[in-house]
mmCIF file of C-alpha atoms in Angstrom:
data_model
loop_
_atom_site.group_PDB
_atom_site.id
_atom_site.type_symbol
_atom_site.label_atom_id
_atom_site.label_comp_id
_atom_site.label_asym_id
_atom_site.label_seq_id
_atom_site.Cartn_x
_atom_site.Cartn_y
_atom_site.Cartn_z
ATOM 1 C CA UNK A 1 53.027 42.726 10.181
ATOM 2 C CA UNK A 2 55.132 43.513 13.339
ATOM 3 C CA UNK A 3 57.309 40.452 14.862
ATOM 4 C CA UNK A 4 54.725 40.864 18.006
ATOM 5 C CA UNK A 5 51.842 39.256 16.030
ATOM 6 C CA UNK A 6 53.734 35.729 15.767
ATOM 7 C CA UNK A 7 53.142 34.674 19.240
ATOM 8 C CA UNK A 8 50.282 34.078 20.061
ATOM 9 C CA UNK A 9 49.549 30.703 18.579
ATOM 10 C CA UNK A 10 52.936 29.555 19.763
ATOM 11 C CA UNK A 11 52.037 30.918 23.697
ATOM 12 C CA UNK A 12 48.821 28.984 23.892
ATOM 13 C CA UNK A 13 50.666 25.995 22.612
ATOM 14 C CA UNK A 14 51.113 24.063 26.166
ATOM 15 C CA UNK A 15 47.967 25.683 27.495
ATOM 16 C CA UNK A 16 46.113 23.189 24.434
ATOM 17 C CA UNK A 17 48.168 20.353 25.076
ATOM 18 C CA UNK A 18 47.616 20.466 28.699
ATOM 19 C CA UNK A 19 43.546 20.948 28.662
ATOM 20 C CA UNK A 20 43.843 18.171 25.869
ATOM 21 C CA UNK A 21 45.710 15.486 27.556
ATOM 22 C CA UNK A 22 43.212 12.850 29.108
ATOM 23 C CA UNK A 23 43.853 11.761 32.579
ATOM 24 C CA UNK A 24 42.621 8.460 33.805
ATOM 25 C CA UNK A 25 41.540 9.519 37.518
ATOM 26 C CA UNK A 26 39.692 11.837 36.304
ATOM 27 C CA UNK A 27 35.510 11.924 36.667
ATOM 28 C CA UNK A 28 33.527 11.124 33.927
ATOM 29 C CA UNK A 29 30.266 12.341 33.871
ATOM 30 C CA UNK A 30 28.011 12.696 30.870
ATOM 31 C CA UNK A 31 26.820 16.156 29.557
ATOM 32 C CA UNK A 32 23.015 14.241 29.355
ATOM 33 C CA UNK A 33 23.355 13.688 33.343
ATOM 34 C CA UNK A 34 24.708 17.189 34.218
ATOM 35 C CA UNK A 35 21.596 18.898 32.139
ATOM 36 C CA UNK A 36 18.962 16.428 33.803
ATOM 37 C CA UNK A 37 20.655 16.892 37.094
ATOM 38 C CA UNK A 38 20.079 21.195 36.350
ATOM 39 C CA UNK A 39 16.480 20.686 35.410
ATOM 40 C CA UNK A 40 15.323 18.356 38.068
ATOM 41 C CA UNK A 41 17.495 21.401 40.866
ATOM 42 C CA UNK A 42 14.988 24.005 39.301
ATOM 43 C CA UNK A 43 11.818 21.642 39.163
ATOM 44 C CA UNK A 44 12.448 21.412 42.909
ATOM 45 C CA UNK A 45 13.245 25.058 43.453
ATOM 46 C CA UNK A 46 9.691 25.711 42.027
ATOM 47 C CA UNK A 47 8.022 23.578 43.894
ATOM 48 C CA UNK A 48 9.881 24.859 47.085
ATOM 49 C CA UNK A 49 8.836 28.100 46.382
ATOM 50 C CA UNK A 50 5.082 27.385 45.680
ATOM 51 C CA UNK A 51 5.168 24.991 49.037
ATOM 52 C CA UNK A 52 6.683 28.019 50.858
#
């Protein structure tokens, strides 16, 4: 093993603690209402195209 190898884990370091911090202004939205909010889009994209 070359010196070169050891960094990776160590250079993605802040990117994980960054992504995992939790920020208080951010949106919430549950992963139930994004999936019924993508099925109900293409239930209406249907019917648009069989009404046009």
């Amino acid at each position: 093993m070359s010196s070169d190898d050891s960094g990776g884990l160590m250079s993605s370091a802040g990117l994980v603690r960054y992504f995992d911090a939790e920020d208080s202004n951010a949106i919430r939205i549950d992963p139930k209402t994004i999936v019924a909010f993508g099925a109900l889009f293409g239930v209406l994209v249907l019917v648009l195209n069989i009404v046009v």
